[in-house]
Short mmCIF file of C-alpha atoms in Angstrom, two decimals:
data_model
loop_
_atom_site.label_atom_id
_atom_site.label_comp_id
_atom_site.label_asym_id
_atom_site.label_seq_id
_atom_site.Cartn_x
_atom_site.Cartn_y
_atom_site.Cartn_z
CA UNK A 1 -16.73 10.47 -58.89
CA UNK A 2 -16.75 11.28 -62.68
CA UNK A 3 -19.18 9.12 -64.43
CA UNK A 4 -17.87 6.00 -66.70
CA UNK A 5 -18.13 5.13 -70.52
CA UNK A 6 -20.42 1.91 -71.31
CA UNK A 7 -17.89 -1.32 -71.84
CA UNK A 8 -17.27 -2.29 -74.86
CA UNK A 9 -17.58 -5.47 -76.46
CA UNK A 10 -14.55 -7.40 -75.84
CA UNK A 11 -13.03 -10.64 -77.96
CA UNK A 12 -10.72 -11.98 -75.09
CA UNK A 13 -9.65 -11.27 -71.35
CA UNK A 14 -6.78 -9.48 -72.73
CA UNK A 15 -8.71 -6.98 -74.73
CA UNK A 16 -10.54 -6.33 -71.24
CA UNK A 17 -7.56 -5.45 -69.46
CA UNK A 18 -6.18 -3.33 -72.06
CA UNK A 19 -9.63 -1.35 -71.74
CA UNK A 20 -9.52 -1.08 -68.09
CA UNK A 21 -5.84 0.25 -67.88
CA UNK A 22 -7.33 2.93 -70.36
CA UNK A 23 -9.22 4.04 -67.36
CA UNK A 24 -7.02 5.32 -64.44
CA UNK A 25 -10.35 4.52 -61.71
CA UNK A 26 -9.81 1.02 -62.74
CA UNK A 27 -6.69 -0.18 -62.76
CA UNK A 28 -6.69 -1.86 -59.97
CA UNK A 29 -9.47 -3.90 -61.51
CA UNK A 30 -7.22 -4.92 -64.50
CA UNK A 31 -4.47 -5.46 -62.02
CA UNK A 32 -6.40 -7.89 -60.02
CA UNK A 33 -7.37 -9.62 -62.71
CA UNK A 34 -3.72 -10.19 -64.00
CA UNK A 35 -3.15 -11.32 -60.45
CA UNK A 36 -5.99 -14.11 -60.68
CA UNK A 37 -3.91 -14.74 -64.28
CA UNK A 38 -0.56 -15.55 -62.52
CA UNK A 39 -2.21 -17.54 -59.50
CA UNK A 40 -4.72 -19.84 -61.17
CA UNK A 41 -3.39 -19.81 -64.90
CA UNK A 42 -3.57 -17.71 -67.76
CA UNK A 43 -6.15 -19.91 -69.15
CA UNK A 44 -8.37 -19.84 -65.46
CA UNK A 45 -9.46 -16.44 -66.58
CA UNK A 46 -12.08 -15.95 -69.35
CA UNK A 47 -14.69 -13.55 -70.73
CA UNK A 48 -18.16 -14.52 -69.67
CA UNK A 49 -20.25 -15.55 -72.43
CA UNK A 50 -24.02 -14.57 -72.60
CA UNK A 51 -25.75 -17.78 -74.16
CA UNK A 52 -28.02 -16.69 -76.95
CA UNK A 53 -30.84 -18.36 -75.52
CA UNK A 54 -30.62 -16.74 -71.69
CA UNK A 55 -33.37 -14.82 -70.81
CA UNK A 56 -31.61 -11.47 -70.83
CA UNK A 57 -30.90 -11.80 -74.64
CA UNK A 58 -33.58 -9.75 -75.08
CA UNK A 59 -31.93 -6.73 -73.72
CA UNK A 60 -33.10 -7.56 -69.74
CA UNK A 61 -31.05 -8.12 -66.68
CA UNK A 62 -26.98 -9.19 -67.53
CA UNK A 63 -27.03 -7.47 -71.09
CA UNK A 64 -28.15 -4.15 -69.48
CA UNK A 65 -25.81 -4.39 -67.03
CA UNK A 66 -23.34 -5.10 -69.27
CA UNK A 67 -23.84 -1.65 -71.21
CA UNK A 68 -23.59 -0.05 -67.76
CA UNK A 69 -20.16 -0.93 -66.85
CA UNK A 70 -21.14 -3.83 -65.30
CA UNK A 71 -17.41 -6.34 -65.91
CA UNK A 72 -18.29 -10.24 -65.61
CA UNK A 73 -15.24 -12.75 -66.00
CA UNK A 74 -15.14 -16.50 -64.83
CA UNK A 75 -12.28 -17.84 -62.87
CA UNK A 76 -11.99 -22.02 -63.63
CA UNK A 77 -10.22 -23.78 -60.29
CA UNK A 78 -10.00 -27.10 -58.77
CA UNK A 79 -11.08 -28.60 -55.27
CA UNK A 80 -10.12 -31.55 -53.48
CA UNK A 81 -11.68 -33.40 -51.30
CA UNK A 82 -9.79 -34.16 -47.40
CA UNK A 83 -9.93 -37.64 -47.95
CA UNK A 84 -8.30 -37.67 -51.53
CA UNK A 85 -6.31 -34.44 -51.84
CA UNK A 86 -4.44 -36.18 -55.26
CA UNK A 87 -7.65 -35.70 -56.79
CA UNK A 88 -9.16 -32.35 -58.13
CA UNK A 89 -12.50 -31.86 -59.25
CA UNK A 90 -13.12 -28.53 -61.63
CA UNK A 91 -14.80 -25.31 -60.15
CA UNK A 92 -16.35 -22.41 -61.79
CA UNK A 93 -16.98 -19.30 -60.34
CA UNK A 94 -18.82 -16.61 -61.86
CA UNK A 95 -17.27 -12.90 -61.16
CA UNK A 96 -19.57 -9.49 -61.20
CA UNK A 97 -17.89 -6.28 -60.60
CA UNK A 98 -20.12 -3.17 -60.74
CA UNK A 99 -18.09 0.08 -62.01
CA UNK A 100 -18.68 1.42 -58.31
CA UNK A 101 -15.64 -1.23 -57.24
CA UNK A 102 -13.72 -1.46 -55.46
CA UNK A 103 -14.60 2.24 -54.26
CA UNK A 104 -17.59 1.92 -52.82
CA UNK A 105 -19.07 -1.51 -53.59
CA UNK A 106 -18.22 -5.42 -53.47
CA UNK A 107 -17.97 -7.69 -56.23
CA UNK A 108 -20.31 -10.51 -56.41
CA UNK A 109 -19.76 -14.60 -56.90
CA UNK A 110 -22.12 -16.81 -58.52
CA UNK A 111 -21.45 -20.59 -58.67
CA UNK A 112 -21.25 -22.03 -62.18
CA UNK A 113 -20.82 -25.26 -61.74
CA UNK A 114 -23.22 -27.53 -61.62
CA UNK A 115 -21.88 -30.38 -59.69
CA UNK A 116 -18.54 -30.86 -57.81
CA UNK A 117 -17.82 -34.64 -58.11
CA UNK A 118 -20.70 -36.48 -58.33
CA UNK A 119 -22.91 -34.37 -56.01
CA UNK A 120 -25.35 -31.82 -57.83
CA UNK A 121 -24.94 -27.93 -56.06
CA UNK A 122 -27.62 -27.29 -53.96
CA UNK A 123 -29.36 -24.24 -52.91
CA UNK A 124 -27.41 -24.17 -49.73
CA UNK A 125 -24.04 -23.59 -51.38
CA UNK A 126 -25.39 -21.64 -54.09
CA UNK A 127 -26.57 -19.19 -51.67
CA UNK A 128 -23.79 -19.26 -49.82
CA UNK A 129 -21.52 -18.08 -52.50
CA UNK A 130 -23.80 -15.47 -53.32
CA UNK A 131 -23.56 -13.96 -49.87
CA UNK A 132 -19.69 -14.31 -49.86
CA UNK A 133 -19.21 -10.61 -49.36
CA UNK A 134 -21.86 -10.27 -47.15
CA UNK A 135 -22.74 -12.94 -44.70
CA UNK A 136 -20.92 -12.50 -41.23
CA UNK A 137 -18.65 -15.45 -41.93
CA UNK A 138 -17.41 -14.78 -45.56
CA UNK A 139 -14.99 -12.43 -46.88
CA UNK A 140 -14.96 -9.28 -45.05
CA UNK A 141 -14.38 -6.15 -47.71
CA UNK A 142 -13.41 -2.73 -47.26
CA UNK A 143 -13.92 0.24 -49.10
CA UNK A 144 -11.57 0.69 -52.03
CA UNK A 145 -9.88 -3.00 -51.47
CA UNK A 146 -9.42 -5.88 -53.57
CA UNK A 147 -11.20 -8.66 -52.49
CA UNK A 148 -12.24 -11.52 -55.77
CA UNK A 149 -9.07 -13.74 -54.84
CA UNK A 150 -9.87 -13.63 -51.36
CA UNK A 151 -13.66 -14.57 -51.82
CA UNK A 152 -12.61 -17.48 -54.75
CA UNK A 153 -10.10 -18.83 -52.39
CA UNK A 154 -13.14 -18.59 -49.43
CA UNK A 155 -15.09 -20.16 -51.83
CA UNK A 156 -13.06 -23.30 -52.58
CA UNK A 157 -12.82 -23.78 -49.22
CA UNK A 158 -16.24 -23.94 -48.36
CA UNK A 159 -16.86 -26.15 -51.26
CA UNK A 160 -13.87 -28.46 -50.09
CA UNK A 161 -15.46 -28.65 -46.69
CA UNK A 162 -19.09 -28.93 -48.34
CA UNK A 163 -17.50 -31.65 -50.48
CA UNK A 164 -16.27 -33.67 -48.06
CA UNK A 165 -19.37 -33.94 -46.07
CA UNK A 166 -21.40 -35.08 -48.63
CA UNK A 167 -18.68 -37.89 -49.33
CA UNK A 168 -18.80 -38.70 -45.67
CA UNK A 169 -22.46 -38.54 -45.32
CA UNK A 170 -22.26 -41.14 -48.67
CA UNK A 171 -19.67 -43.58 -46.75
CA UNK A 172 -22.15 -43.58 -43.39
CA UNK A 173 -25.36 -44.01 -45.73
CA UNK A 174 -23.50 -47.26 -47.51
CA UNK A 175 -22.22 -48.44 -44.26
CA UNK A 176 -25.75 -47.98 -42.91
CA UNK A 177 -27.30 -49.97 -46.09
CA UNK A 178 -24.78 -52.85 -45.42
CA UNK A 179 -25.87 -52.94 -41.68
CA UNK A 180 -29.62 -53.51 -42.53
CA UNK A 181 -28.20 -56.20 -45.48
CA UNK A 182 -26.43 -57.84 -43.24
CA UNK A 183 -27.58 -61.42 -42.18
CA UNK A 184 -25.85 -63.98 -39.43
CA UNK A 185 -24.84 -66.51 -41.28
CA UNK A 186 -23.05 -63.67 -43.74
CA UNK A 187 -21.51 -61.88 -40.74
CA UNK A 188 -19.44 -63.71 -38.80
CA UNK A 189 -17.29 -61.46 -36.75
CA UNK A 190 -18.89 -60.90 -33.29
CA UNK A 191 -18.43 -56.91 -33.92
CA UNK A 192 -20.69 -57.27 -36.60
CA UNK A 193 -22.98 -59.60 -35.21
CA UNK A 194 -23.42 -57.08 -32.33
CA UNK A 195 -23.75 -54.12 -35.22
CA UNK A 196 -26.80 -56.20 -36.72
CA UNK A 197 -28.30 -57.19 -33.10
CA UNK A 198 -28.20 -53.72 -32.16
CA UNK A 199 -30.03 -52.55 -35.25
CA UNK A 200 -32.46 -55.07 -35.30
CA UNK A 201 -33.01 -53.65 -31.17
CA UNK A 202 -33.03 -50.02 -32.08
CA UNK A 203 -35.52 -51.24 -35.26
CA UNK A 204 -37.82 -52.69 -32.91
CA UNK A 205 -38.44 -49.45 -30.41
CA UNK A 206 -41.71 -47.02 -30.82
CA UNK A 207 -40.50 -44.03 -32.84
CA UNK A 208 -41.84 -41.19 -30.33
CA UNK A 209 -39.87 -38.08 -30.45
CA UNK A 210 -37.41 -37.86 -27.27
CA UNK A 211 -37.12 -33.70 -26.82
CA UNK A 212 -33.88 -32.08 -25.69
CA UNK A 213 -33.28 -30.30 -22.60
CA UNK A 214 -33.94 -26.67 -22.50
CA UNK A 215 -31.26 -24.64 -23.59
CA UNK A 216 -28.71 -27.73 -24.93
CA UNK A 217 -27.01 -27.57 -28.04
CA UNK A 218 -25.12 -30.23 -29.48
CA UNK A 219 -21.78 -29.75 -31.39
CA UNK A 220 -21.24 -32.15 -33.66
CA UNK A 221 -17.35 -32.53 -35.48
CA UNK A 222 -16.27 -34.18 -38.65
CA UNK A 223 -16.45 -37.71 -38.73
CA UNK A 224 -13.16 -39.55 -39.02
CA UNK A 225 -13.22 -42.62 -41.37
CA UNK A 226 -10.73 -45.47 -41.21
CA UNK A 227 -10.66 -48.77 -42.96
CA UNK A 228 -14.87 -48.31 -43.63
CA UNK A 229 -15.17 -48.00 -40.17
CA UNK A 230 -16.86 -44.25 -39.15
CA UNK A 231 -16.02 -42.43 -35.61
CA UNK A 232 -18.46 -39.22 -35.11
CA UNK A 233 -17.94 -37.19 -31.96
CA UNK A 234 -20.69 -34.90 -30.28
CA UNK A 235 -20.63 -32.54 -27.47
CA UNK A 236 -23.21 -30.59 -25.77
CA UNK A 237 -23.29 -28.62 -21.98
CA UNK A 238 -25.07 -29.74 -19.35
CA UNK A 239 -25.89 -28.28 -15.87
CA UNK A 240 -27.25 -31.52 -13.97
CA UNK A 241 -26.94 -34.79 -14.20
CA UNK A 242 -30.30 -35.75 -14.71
CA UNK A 243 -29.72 -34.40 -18.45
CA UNK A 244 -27.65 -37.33 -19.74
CA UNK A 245 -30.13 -40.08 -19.99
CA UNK A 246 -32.72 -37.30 -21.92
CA UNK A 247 -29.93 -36.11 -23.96
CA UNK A 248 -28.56 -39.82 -24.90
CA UNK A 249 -32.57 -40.76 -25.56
CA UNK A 250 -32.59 -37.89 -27.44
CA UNK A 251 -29.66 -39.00 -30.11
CA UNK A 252 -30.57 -43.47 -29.77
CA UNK A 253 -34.65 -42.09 -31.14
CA UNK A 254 -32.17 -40.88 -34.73
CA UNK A 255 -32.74 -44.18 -36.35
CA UNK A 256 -29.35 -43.38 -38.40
CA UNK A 257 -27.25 -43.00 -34.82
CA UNK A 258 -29.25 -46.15 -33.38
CA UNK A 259 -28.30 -48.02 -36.14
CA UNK A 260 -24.62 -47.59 -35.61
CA UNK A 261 -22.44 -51.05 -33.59
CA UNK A 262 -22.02 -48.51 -30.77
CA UNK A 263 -24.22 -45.77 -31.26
CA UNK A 264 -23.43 -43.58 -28.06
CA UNK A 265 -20.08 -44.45 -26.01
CA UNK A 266 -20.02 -41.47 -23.48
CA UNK A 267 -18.80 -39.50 -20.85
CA UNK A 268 -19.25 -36.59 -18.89
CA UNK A 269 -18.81 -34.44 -15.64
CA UNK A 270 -20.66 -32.45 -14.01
CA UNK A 271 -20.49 -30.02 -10.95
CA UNK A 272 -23.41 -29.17 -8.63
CA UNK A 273 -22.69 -27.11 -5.58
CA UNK A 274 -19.30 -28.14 -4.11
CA UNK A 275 -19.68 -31.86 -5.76
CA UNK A 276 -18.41 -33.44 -8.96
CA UNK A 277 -20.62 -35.82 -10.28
CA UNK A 278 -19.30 -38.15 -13.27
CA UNK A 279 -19.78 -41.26 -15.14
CA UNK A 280 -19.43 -42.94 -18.87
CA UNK A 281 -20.80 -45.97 -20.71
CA UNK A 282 -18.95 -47.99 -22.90
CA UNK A 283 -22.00 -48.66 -25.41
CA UNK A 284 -20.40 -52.17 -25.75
CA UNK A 285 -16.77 -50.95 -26.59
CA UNK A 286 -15.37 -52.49 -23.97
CA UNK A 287 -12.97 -49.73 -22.33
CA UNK A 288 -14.17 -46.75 -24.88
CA UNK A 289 -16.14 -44.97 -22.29
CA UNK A 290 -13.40 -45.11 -19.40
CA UNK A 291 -11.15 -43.53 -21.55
CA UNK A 292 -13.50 -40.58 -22.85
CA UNK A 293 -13.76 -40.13 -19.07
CA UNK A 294 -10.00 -39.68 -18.47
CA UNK A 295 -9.59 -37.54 -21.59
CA UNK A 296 -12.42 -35.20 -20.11
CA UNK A 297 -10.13 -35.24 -16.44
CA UNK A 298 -6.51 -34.33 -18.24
CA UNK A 299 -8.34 -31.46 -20.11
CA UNK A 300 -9.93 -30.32 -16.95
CA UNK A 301 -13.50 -29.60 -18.65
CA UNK A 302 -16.47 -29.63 -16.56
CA UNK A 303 -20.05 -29.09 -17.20
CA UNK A 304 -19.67 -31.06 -20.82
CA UNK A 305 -21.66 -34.31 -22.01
CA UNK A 306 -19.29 -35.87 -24.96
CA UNK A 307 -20.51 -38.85 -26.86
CA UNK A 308 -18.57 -40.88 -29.99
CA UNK A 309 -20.47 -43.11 -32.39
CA UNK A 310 -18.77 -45.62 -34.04
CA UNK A 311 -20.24 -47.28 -37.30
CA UNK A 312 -18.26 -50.56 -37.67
CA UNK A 313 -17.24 -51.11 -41.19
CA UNK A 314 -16.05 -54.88 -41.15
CA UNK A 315 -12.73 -54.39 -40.77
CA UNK A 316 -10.85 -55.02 -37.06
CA UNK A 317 -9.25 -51.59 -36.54
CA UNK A 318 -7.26 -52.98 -32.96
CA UNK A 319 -6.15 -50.21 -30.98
CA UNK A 320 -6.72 -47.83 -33.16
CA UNK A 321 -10.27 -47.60 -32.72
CA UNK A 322 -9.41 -45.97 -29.19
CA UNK A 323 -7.15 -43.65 -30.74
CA UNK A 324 -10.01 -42.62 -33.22
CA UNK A 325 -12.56 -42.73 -30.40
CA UNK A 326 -10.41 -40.38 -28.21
CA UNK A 327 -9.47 -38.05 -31.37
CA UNK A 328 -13.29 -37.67 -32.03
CA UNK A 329 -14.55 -36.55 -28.83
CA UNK A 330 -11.53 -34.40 -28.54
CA UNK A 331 -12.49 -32.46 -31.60
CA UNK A 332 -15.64 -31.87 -30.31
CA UNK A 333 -14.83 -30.39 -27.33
CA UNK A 334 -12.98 -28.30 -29.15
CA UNK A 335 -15.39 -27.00 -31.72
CA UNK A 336 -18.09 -26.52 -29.11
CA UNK A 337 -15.47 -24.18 -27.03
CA UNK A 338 -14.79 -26.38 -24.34
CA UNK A 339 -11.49 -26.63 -24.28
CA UNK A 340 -11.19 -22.50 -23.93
CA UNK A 341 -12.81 -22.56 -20.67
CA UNK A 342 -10.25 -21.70 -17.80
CA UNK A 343 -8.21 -24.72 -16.95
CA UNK A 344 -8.64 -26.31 -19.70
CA UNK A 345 -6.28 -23.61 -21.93
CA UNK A 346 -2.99 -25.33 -21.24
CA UNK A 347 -4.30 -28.58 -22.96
CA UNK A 348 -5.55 -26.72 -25.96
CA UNK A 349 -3.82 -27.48 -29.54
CA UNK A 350 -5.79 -24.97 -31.12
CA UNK A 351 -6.53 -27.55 -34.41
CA UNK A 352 -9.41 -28.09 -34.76
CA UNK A 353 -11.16 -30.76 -36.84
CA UNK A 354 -13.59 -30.20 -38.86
CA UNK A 355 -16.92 -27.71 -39.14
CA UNK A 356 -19.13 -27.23 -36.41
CA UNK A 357 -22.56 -27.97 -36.64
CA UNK A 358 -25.13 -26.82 -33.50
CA UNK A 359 -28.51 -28.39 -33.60
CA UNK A 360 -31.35 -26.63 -30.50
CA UNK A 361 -34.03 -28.52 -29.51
#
């Protein structure tokens, strides 16, 4: 490969492309950034700007670069959360492209942005988009292949999903600081005088750490919010009976699940041998638990633990607090796999709600 000339010093993202299309071994960088033009908006697209006060003013790490080839561009976008998709929150990405691309090396992302709404960027996501091109579930590249729209529209997904569990996380916390507010004279409804004598129960139990099973990993989906009211499904395998009450003792020690109106309606099935051994509990939602159990028969699972707990947010929610109870566990099973195991493929949708997140103990 024949070596390139330093970049110049460019006034505007045009005068960048121009220079690139000078160079036939980067074209298809100019042409991929005329492509980001037309997607996101000819005014998305914009020079980087060194500030004069960043450490590498004085010649060190981005300048250098720079004179090297180095091309760095930001692309503005939008994200919006699931639960409000009218409303877009701005997004700035950073783009890096070494001369070496896309021959022979990736571009990199860097998260400008400071906050998304009103929740400051961790490290977690920072990192994250950092590793886009190189962490095992990010944007796969190939040698001599385009790949910056691919990783900024990886990227706003990740921040949508990131995004929405923070708001969700906010909704259970407030729900959570109303439960612990809440009095009996204020609270009249007997759901929510159960909520409060349930967390005034939990509140009252030694905190001693209740260990997991061997082996058992819970799957927990995206909670589903209606009318303040919360529904969070979890699913785990299990290989005996005699795991349930460990694993349930297990999630009631979280004083955030315990604090919930019904912190663990359940269900699950189990084979040993030649015998199927079931049960449920309808954590005082009268009829929640028999239902989870006939869900769990029509997909055919065995082997599988689900629970759903329900944070009551004030509001009667009738029979649709079944329908969210049912939809909850559901997605569970389905991100923990369960629902891919033979017999239960034919009652499969293949949607699937939400991220997965597996915590071993």
């Amino acid at each position: 490969m024949s070596s390139r000339t330093p970049s110049p010093h460019f006034d505007s993202i045009d005068a960048l492309i121009d220079h690139l299309l000078a160079d036939p071994q980067r074209e298809a960088v100019a042409a991929e950034i005329g492509a980001l033009r037309s997607i996101y908006g000819d005014d998305a697209v914009s020079l980087w700007r060194l500030p004069e006060s960043s450490e590498y003013a004085s010649g060190n790490g981005t300048r250098n670069q720079e004179a090297k080839g180095t091309i760095r561009y930001e692309v503005a976008t939008t994200v919006s959360p699931p639960s409000d998709p009218s409303t877009d929150h701005p997004l700035t990405l950073l783009v890096s492209v070494p001369t070496t691309y896309p021959e022979s090396s990736a571009p990199q992302l860097q998260l400008l942005s400071r906050y998304i709404g009103s929740y400051g960027v961790d490290a977690a996501l920072f990192g994250a988009v950092l590793r886009t091109y190189i962490s095992r579930d990010g944007v796969e590249w190939t040698e001599g292949g385009v790949c910056v729209f691919d990783g900024v529209e990886w990227v706003r997904e990740h921040c949508v999903q990131w995004l929405g569990e923070k708001m969700t996380q906010a909704k259970v916390d407030e729900i959570t600081r109303e439960d612990e507010k809440a009095t009996t004279p204020e609270s009249k409804t007997p759901e929510a005088l159960e909520s409060v004598e349930k967390s005034q129960q939990q509140d009252s139990r030694p905190e001693t750490e209740v260990h997991m099973p061997e082996g058992v990993e819970i799957v927990v989906a995206e909670p589903i919010l209606d009318r303040k009211s919360v529904f969070i499904g979890r699913a785990c395998s299990i290989t005996h009976p005699s795991q349930v009450p460990q694993i349930l003792a297990h999630l009631v020690a979280d004083r955030r699940i315990a604090r919930a109106a019904h912190p663990i309606i359940n269900a699950w099935r189990c084979r040993v041998g030649d015998n199927m051994h079931q049960d449920n509990d309808d954590d005082g939602e009268t009829a929640a638990g028999g239902r989870l159990a006939h869900l769990l028969q029509i997909l055919e699972v065995e082997n599988v633990l689900v629970i759903v707990t329900r944070y009551y947010g004030g509001i009667h929610l009738g029979p649709d607090r079944f329908k969210h109870i049912n939809q909850a566990a559901r997605n569970a099973l389905e991100l923990g796999g369960f629902l891919d195991a033979p017999g239960a493929e034919a009652h499969n949708s293949g949607r699937k709600k939400g991220k997965s997140t597996r915590t071993k103990k």
